[in-house]
CSV table of C-alpha atoms in Angstrom, one decimal:
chain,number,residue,atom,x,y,z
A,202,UNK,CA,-139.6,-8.0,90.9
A,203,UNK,CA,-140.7,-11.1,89.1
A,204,UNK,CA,-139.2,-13.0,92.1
A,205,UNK,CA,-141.1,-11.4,94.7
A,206,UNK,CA,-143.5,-14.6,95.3
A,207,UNK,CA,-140.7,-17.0,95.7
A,208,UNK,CA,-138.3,-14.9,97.9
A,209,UNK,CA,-141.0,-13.6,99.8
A,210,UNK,CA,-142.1,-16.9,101.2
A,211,UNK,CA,-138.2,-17.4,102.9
A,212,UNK,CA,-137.2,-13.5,103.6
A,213,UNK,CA,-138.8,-10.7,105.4
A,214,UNK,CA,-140.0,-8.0,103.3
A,215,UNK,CA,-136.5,-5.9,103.4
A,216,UNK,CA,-134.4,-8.9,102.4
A,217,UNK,CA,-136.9,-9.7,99.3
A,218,UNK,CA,-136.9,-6.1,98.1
A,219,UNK,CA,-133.0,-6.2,98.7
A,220,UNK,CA,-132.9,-9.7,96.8
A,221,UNK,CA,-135.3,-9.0,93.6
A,222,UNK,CA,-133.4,-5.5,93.0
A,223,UNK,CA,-130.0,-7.5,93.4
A,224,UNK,CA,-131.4,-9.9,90.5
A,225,UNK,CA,-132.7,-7.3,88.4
A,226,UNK,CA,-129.4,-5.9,88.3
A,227,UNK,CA,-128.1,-9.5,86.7
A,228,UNK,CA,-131.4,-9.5,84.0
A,229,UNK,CA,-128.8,-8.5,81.1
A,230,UNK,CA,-126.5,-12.1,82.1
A,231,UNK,CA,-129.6,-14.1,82.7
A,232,UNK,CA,-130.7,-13.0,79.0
A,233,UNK,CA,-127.0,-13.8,77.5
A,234,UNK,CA,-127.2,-17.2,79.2
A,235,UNK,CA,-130.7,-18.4,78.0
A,236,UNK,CA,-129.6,-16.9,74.5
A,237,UNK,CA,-126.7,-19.4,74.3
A,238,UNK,CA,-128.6,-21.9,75.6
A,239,UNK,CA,-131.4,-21.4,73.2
A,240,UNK,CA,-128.7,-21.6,70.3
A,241,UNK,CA,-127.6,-24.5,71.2
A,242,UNK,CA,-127.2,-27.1,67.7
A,243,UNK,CA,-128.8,-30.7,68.4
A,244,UNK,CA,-126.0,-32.4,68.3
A,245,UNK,CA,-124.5,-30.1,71.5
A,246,UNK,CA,-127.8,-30.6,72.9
A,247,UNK,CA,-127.1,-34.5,72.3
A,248,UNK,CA,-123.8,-34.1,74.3
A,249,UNK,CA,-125.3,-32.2,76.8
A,250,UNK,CA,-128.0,-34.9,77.7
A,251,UNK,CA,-125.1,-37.5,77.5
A,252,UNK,CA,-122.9,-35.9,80.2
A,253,UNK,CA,-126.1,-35.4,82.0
A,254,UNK,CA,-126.8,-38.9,82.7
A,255,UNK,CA,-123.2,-39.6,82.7
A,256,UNK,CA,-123.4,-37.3,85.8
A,257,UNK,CA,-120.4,-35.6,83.6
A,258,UNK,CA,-120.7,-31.8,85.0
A,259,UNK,CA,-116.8,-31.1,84.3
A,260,UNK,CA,-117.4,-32.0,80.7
A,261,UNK,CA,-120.7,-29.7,80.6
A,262,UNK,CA,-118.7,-26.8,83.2
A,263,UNK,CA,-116.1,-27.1,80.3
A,264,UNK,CA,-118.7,-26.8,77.0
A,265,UNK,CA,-120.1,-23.5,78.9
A,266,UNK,CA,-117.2,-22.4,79.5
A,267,UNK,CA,-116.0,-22.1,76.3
A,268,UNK,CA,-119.3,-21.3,74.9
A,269,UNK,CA,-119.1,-17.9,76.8
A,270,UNK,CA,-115.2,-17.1,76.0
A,271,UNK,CA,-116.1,-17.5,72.6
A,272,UNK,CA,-119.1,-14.8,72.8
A,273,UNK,CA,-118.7,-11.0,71.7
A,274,UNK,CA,-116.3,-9.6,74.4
A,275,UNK,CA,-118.7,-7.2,76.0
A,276,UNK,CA,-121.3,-9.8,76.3
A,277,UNK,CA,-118.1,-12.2,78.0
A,278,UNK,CA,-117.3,-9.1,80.7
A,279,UNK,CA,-120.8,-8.9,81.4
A,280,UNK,CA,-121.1,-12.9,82.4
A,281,UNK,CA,-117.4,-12.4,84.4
A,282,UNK,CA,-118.5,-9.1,86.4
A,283,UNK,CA,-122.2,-11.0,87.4
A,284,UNK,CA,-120.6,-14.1,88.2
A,285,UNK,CA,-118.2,-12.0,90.3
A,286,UNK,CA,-120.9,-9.3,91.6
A,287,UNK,CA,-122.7,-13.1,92.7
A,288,UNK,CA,-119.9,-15.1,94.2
A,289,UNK,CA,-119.3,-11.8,96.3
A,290,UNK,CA,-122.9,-11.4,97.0
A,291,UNK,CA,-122.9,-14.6,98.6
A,292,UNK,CA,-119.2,-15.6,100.0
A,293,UNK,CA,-118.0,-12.2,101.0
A,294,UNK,CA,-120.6,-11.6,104.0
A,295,UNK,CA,-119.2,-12.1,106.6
A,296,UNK,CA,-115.4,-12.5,105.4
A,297,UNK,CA,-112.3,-10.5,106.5
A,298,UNK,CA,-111.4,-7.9,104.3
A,299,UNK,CA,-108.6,-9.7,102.6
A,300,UNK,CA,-109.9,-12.5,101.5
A,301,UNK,CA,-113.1,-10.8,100.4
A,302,UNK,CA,-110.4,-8.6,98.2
A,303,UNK,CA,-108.5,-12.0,97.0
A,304,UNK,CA,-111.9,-13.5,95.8
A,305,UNK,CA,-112.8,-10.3,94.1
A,306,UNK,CA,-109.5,-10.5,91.8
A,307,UNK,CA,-109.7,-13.6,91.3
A,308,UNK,CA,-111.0,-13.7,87.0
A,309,UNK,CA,-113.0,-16.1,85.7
A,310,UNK,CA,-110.5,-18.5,84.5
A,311,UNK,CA,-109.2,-18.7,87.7
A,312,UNK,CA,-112.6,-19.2,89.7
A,313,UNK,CA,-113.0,-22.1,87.0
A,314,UNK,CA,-109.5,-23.7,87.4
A,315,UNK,CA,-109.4,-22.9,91.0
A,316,UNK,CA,-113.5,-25.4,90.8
A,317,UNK,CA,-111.7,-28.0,89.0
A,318,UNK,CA,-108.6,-28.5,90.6
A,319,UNK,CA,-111.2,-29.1,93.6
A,320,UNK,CA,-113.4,-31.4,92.4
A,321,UNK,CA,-110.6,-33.2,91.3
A,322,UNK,CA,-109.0,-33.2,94.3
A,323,UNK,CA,-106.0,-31.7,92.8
A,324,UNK,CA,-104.5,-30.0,96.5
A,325,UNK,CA,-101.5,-29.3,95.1
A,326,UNK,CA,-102.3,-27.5,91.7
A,327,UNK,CA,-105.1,-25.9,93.3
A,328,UNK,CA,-102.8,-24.4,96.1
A,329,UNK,CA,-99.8,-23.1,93.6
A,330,UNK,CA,-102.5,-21.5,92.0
A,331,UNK,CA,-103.9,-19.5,94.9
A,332,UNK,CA,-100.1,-19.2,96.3
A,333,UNK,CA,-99.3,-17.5,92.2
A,334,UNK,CA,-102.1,-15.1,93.0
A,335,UNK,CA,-101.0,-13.9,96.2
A,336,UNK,CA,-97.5,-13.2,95.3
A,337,UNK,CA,-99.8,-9.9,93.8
A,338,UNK,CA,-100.5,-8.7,97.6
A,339,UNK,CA,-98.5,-7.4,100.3
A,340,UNK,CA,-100.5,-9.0,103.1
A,341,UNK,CA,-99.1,-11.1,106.1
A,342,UNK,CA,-98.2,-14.9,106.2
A,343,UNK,CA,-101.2,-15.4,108.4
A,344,UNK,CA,-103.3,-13.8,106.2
A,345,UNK,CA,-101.8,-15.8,103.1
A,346,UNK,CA,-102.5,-19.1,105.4
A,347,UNK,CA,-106.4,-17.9,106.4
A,348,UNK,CA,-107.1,-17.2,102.4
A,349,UNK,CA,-105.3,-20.2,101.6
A,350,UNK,CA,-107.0,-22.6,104.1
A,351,UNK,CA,-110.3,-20.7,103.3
A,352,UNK,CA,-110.2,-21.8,99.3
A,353,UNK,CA,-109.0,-24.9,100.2
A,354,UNK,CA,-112.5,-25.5,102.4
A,355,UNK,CA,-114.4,-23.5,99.7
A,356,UNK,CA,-113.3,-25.3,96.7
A,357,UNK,CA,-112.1,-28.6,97.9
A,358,UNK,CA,-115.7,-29.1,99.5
A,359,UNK,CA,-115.9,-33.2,99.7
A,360,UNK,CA,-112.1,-33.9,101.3
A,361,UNK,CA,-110.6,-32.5,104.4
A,362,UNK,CA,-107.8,-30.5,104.0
């Protein structure tokens, strides 16, 4: 409950009970994270602070990234399922079921590519990859075309597609 104060002050009582138990559930990610940040060399914190004011956050995204795939594989699962368990939290809502369950199977790797082909304005790779992903699912061409524009707004954030 150690974010009670701060979650009080914008939710009603329910929602911050129903927040601070959702965050204690990701404590044991939260730890991994600031242990792999605490462990960082100089010289990667030297890196770090360049991309920073280089504005670089593709080259940091990337350091992460493989910071985590290289930990222990039960500490890795636990990073994917929270980062999972929190993209749901927060994008499935109010979504129709099937792209709720397309979000849900999407793995980490493919959250990241799927982030970088849309900062990158990459339309085209970021649409074979989400068109790969669906030949998985026996769902309808209009529900291929509502996940498909729905990514597309979700990771493609600063162009119009």
């Amino acid at each position: 409950m150690k974010y009670f104060l701060q979650i009080s002050q914008l939710c009603t009582e329910a929602e911050a009970i129903a927040a601070n138990s959702f965050l204690d559930a990701e404590q044991s990610s939260a730890h991994i994270v600031r242990l792999v940040a605490m462990n960082l060399t100089n010289e990667e914190k030297d890196l770090i602070n360049l991309w920073e004011n280089l504005n670089d956050t593709l080259s940091e995204r990337i350091f992460f990234l493989n910071k985590y795939e290289n930990l222990p594989k039960d500490q890795y699962e636990q990073l994917t399922k929270s980062f999972s368990d929190v993209l749901n939290k927060f994008v499935t809502s109010d979504l129709k079921r099937s792209i709720a369950s397309f979000l849900a199977r999407l793995t980490l790797s493919e959250q990241n590519d799927l982030k970088m082909f849309g900062e990158k304005f990459d339309e085209e790779k970021l649409v074979t990859l989400i068109d790969d992903k669906l030949k998985e699912d026996n769902i309808s061409v209009i529900e291929r075309d509502e996940i498909r524009d729905y990514l597309k707004k979700l990771f493609m954030t600063n162009k119009s597609t």
